[in-house]
XYZ file of C-alpha atoms in Angstrom:
512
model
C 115.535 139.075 89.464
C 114.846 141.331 92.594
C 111.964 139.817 94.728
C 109.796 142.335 94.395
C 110.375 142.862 90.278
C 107.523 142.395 88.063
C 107.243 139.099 85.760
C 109.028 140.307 82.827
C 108.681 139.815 79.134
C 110.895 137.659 77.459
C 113.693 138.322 75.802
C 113.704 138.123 71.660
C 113.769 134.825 70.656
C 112.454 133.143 73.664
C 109.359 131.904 74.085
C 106.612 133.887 74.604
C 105.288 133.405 78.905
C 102.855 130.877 78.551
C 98.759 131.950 80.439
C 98.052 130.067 83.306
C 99.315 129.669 86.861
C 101.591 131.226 89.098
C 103.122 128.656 91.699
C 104.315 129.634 95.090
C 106.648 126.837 96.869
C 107.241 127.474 100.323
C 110.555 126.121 100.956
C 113.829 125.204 99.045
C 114.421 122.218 101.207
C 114.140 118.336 100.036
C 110.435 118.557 99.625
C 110.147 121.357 97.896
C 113.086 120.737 95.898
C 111.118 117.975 94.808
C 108.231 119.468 93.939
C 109.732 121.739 91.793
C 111.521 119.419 89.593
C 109.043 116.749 89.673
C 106.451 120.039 88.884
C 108.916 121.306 85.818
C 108.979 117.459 84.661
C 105.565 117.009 84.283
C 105.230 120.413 82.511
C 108.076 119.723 80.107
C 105.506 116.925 78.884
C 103.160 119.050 77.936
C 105.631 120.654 75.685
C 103.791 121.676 72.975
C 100.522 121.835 74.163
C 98.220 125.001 73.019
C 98.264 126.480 76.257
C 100.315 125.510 79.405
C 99.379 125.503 82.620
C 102.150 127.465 84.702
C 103.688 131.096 84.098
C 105.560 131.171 86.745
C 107.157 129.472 90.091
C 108.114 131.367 93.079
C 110.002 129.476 95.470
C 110.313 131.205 99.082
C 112.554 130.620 101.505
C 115.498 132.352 103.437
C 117.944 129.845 102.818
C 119.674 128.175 99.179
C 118.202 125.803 97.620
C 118.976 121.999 99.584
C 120.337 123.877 102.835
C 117.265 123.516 105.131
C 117.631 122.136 108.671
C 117.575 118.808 107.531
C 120.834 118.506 105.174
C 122.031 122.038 105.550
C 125.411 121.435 107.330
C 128.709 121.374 105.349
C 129.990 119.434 108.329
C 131.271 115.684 107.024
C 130.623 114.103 110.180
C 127.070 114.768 109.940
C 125.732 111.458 107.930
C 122.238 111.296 106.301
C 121.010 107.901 108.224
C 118.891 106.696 105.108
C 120.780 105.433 102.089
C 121.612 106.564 99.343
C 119.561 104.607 97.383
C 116.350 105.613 99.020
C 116.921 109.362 98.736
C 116.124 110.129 95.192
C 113.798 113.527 94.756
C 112.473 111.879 91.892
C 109.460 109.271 92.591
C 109.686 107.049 89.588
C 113.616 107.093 89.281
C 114.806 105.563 93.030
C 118.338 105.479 91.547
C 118.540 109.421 90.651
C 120.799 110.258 94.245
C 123.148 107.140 93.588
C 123.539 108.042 89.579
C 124.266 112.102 90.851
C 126.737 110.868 93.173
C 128.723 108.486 91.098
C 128.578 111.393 88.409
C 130.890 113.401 91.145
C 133.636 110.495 91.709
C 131.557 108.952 94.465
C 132.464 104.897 94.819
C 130.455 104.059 97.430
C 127.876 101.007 97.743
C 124.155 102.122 97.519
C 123.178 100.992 101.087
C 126.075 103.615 102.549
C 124.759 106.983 104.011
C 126.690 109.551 102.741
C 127.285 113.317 104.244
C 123.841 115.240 104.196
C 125.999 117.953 102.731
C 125.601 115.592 99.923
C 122.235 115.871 99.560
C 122.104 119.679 99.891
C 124.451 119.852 96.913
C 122.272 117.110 95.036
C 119.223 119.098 95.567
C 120.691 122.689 94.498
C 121.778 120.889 91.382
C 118.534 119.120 90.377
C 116.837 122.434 90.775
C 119.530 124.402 89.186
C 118.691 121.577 85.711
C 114.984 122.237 86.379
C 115.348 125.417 86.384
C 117.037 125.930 82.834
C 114.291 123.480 81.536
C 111.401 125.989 83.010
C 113.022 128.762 81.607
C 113.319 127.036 78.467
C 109.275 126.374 78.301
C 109.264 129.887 78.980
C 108.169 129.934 82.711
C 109.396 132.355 84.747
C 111.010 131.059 87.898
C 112.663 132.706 90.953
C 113.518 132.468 94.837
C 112.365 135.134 97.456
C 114.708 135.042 100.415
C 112.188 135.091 102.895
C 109.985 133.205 105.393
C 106.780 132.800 104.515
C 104.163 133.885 107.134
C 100.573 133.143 106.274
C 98.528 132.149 102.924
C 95.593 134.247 102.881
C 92.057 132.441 101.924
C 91.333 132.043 98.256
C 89.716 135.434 96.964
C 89.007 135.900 93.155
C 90.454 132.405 93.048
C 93.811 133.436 93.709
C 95.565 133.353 97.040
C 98.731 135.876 98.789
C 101.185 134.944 100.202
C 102.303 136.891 102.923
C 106.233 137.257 103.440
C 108.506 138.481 106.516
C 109.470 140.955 104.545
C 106.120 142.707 104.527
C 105.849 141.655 100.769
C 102.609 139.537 99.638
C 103.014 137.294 96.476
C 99.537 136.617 94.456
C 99.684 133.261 93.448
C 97.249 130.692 91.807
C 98.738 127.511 93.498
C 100.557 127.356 96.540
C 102.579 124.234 97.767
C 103.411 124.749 102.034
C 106.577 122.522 102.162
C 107.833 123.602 105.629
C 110.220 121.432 107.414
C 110.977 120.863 111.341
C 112.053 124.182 112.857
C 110.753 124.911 116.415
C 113.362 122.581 118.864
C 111.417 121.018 121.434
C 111.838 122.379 125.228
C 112.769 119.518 127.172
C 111.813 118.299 130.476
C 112.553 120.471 133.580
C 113.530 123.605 130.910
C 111.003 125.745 130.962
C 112.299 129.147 131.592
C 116.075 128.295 131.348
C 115.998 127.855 127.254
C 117.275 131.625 127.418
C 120.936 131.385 128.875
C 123.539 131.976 126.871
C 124.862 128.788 127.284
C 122.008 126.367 126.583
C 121.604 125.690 122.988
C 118.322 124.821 121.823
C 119.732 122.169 118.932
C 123.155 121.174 117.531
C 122.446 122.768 114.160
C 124.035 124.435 112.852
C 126.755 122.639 113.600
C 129.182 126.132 113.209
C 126.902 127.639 115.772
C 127.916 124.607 118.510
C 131.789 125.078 117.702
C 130.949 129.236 118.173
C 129.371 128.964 121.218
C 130.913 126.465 123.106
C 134.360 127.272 124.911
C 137.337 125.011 124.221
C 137.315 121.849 125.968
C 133.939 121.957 127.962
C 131.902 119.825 130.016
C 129.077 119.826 128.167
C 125.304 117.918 128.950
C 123.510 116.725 125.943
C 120.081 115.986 126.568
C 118.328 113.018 124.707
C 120.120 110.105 123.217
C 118.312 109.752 120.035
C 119.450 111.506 116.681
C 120.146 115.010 117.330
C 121.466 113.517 120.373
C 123.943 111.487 118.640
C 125.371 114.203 116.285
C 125.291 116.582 119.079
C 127.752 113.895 120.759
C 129.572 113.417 117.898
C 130.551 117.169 117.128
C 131.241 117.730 120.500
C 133.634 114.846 121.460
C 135.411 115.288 117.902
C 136.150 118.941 118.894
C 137.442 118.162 122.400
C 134.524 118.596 124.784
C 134.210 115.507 127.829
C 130.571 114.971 127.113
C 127.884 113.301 129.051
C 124.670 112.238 127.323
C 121.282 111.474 129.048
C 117.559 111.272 128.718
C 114.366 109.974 130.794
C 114.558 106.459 129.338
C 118.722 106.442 128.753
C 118.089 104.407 125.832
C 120.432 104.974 122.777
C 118.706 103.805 119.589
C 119.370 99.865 117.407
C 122.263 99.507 115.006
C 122.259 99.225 111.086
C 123.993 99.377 108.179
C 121.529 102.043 106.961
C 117.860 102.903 106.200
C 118.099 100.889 102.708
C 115.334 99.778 100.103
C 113.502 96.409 100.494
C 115.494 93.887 99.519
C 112.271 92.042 98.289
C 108.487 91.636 98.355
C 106.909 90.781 101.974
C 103.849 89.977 101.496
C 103.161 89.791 105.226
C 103.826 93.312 105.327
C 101.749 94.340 102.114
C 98.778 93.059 104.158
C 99.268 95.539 106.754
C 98.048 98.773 104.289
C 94.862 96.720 103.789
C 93.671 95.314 107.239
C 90.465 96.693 108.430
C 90.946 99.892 110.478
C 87.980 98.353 113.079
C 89.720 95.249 113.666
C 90.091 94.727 117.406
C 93.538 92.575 116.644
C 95.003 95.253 113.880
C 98.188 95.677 116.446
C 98.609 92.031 116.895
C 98.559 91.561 113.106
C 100.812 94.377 112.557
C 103.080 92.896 114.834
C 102.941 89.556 113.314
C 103.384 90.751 109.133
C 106.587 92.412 110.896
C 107.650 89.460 112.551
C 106.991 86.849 109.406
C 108.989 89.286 106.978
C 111.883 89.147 109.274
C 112.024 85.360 108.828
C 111.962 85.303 105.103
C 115.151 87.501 105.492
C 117.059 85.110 107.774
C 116.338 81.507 109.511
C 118.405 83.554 112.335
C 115.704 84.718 115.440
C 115.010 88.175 115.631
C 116.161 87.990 119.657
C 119.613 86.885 118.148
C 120.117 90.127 115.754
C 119.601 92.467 118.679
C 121.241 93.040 121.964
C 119.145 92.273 125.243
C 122.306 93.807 127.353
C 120.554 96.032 130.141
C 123.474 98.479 129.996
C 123.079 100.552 126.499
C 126.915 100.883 125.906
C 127.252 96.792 125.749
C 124.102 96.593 124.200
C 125.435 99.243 121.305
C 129.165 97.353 121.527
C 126.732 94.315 121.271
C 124.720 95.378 118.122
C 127.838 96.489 116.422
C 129.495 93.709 116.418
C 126.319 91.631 114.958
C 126.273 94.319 112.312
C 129.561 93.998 111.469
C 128.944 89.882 111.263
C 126.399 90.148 108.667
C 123.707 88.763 110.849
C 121.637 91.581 111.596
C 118.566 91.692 108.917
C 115.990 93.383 110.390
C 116.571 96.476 109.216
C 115.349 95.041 105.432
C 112.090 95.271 106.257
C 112.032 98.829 108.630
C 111.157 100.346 104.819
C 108.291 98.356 103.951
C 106.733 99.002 107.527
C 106.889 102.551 107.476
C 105.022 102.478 103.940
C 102.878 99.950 105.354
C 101.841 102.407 108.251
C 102.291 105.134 105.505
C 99.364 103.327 104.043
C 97.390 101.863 106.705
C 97.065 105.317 108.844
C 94.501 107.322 106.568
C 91.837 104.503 106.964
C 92.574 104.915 110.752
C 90.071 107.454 113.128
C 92.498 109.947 114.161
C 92.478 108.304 118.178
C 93.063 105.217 116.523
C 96.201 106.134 114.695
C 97.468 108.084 117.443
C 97.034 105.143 119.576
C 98.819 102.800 116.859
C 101.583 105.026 117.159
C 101.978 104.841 120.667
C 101.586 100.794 120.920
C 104.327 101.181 118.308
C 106.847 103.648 119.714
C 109.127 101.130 121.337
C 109.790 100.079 117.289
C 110.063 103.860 116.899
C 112.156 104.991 118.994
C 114.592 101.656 118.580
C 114.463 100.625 115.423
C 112.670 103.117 113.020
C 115.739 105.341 113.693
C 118.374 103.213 114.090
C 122.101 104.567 113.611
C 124.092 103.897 111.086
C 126.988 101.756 112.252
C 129.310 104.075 111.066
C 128.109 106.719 113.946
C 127.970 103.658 116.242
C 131.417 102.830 115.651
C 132.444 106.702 116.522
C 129.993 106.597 119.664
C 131.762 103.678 120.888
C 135.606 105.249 120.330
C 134.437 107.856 122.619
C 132.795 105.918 125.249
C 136.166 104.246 125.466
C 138.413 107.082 125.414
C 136.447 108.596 128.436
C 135.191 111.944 126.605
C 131.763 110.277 126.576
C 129.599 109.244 129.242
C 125.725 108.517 129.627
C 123.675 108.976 132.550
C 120.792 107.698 133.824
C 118.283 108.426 134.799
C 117.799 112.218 134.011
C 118.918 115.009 135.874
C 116.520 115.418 139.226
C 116.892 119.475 138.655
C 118.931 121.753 136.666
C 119.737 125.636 137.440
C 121.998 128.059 136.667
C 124.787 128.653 138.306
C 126.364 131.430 137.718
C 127.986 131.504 133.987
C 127.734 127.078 134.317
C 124.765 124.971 135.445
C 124.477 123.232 138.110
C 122.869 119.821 138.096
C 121.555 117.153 140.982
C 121.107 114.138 139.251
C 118.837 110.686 141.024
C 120.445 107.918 143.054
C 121.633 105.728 141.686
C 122.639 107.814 139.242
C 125.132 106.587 136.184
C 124.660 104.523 133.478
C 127.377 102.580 132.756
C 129.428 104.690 135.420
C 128.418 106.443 138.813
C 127.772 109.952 138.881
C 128.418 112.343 142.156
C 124.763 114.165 143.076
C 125.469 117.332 142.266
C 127.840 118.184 138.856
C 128.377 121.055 136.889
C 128.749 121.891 133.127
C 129.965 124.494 130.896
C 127.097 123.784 128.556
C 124.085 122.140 127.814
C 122.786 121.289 124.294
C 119.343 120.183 123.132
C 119.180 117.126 121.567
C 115.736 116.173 122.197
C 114.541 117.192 118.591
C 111.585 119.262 117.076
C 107.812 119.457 117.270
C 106.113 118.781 113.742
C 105.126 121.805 111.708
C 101.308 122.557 112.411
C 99.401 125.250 110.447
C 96.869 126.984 111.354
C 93.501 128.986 110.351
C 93.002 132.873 111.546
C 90.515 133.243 113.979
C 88.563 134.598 111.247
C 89.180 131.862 108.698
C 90.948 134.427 106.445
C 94.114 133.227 106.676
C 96.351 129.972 106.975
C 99.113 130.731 109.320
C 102.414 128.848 108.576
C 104.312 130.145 112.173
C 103.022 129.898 115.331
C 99.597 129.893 116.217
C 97.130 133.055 117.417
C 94.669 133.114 119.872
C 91.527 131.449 118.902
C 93.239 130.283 115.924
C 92.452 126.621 114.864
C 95.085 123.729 113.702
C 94.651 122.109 110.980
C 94.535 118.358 111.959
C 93.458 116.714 108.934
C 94.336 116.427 105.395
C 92.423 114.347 103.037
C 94.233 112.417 99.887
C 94.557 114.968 97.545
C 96.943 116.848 100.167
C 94.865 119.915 99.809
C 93.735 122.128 102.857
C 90.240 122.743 103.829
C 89.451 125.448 106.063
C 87.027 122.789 107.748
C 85.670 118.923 106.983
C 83.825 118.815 103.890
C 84.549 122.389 102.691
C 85.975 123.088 99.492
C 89.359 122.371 99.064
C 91.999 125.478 98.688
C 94.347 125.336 96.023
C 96.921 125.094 99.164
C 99.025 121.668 98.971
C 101.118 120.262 101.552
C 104.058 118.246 101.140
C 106.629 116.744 103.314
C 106.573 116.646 107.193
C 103.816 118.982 107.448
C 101.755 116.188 106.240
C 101.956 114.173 109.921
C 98.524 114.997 110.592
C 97.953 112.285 108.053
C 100.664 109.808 107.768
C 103.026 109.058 110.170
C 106.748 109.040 109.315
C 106.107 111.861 107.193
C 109.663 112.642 106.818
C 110.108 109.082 104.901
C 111.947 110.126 101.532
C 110.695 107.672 99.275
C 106.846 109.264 100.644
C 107.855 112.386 100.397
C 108.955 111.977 96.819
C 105.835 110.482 95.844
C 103.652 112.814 97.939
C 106.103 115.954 95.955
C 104.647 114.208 92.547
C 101.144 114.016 93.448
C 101.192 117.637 94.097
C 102.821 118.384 90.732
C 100.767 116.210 88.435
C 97.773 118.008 89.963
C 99.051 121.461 89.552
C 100.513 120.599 85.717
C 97.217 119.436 85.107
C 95.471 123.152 86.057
């Protein structure tokens, strides 16, 4: 069906379009993947029913279904870093990912992390089933490859959708579920993001091996996540790489991101301490600590690395995963549901300030590698294509076609740097800033890129995931799903919570 075509009638023999709603998803990625099924799900229960609730779903976005930012890379080195069994789109059925998988000749354990190409192809054919199922209730469904641009206010009790293809869709319901998009600008950048040969993130990963000239000295900045798979495609393709960032930390070591392996009920306490208590970090801290011993008699000190220099401290933490002594990670789950939890009782400076006494277990632990990526970092630290240098660069500028960059003394972390070095390339690795939407300076419209001037964010969502155009107005019939919901929860981008947030949103909307 052409974006722009009417809603049709059916075809003889097929059911009639039922009266009610038309749905607008804004994106085809995870989160709105799962919206959509878990939306078609709940409508296929009212099969049936005198009169539905949905005529039709739109979903919007410029890419196929699955192949957002996230999991959008055909690439096989790039590795989801949960596991599998914690990466269902379905809410009530954790096991859906693991059952798809084994259904396409896939052996692997549940705990493993499998390529996030994986989980594109998962997600295109959950919503390809849904789909059928929609169609067979008579709901008309379709994708518009576009961006969305803005959700105009509710008028008549129906809202448009503004496209950037000049095209406005009138819908009844709108679900924004946005991902990560706008790379961050690191440190020192400002003004240099423009060369031709600084890229502002390693995705796509076929845009790194096009713009990159054969075996180049290349600077990755960060040392977290992006970081890492920025390393990883550029060592495997024959660049000498060096890797650095302000704190020259590189993250823990785990098997994976897996599913509790049973109740803590240290940690359960944690969603219900009150937000006004003086001690709440202390007690955080100690539900964490307590669920770590029910996993092991071992100390936590002796499942981590305390090895100042972060190669032997990753070398370290490797080999203890490899051992079958390093348990922490079974309760990293329950902590981020905990917080998940906790952080909506919390006044906004309080949470923010939660999150900060907390970023050390951010930053280290919350996003961990998976050892399989620690085992390749290590290979390349000791073939000599990787390096990692600390601390960061004193300046950076160009230099010609190359940059050229002083670093500190000392400078070199594990090895010695000269002060002044040049490279081919630089990549980004320092990740994204959150998605943030934001009101019109008239209050006429929701903007979902970039902000105007005078417009307002919108830094608050209350439980029903709904947008207000101000505290205590009347709620739009605008859901958000997914990481745009970090102005309410942190870890936003947690799976399992995203699943269950993707559910809430389509019981509501199933239920008119």
């Amino acid at each position: 069906m052409s974006p722009t075509a009417p809603l049709r009638s059916p075809e003889p023999g097929r059911p009639a379009p039922p009266a009610g709603q038309d749905v607008v998803i804004v994106g085809a990625g995870v989160a709105g993947t799962s919206v959509f099924v878990q939306l078609v799900r709940a409508l296929s229960r009212q099969a049936g029913a005198a009169a539905r609730t949905v005529r039709s779903i739109t979903v919007v976005d410029p890419r196929p279904v699955g192949w957002g930012l996230a999991f959008g890379d055909d690439d096989p080195l790039l590795l989801c870093n949960s596991a599998a069994e914690v990466n269902s789109l379905l809410a009530e059925d954790h096991a859906d990912f693991v059952g798809y998988l084994r259904e396409h000749g896939w052996n692997g354990s549940p705990r493993d992390c499998v390529p996030r190409a994986r989980m594109a192809a998962y997600c295109r054919d959950r919503h390809t089933g849904a789909r059928a199922a929609a169609t067979a209730l008579g709901i008309v469904v379709r994708q518009v490859r576009a961006d969305a641009e803005s959700v105009g206010a509710r008028t008549g009790g129906r809202h448009r959708v503004r496209l950037s293809t000049g095209q406005r869709l009138t819908a009844d319901a709108v679900v924004i579920c946005t991902g990560v998009r706008r790379p961050r600008v690191p440190e020192g950048f400002a003004g240099l993001t423009a060369h031709p040969r600084y890229l502002d993130s390693p995705y796509p990963s076929e845009r790194l091996r096009r713009q990159t000239r054969p075996r180049s000295r290349v600077l990755v900045l960060g040392t977290r996540q992006s970081a890492i798979d920025a390393a990883l495609l550029l060592c495997r393709d024959g660049h000498r790489t060096v890797m650095t960032s302000p704190s020259g930390r590189l993250p823990s070591v785990r098997l994976s991101l897996g599913a509790p392996p049973r109740d803590f009920p240290s940690v359960e306490r944690i969603a219900r301490l009150d937000p006004a208590d003086p001690l709440l970090e202390e007690k955080v801290l100690r539900g964490a600590v307590e669920a770590v011993r029910l996993l092991s008699r071992r100390p936590l000190r002796r499942q981590t690395s305390t090895a100042p220099d972060p190669v032997q401290r990753l070398r370290e933490e490797t080999a203890l995963v490899d051992a079958g002594v390093c348990h922490w990670p079974g309760v990293v789950v329950p902590l981020l549901e905990a917080a998940i939890a906790l952080a909506p009782a919390l006044p906004a400076p309080r949470r923010h300030a939660l999150m900060a006494r907390f970023a050390w277990f951010t930053g280290y632990y919350a996003t961990a590698m998976t050892v399989v990526n620690a085992r390749r970092l290590l290979a390349h630290f000791a073939t000599g294509a990787l390096r990692l240098a600390h601390p960061y660069p004193r300046s950076v500028v160009r230099d010609g076609d190359a940059w050229r960059v002083e670093w500190p003394e000392p400078a070199g972390t594990p090895d010695r740097f000269d002060r002044f070095d040049h490279f081919d390339h630089i990549v980004n690795g320092t990740g994204f800033h959150q998605p943030t939407l934001h009101w019109s300076p008239d209050g006429k419209a929701l903007r979902l890129k970039g902000a105007a001037d005078g417009a307002g964010a919108v830094e608050h969502l209350e439980a029903d995931l709904r947008v207000r155009r101000r505290p205590g107005a009347r709620p739009e019939r605008v859901w958000v799903a997914g990481v745009g919901t970090h102005v309410r929860v942190p870890f936003a981008n947690h799976l399992r919570n995203v699943a269950r947030q993707a559910r809430q949103v389509a019981e509501e909307i199933a239920g008119g």
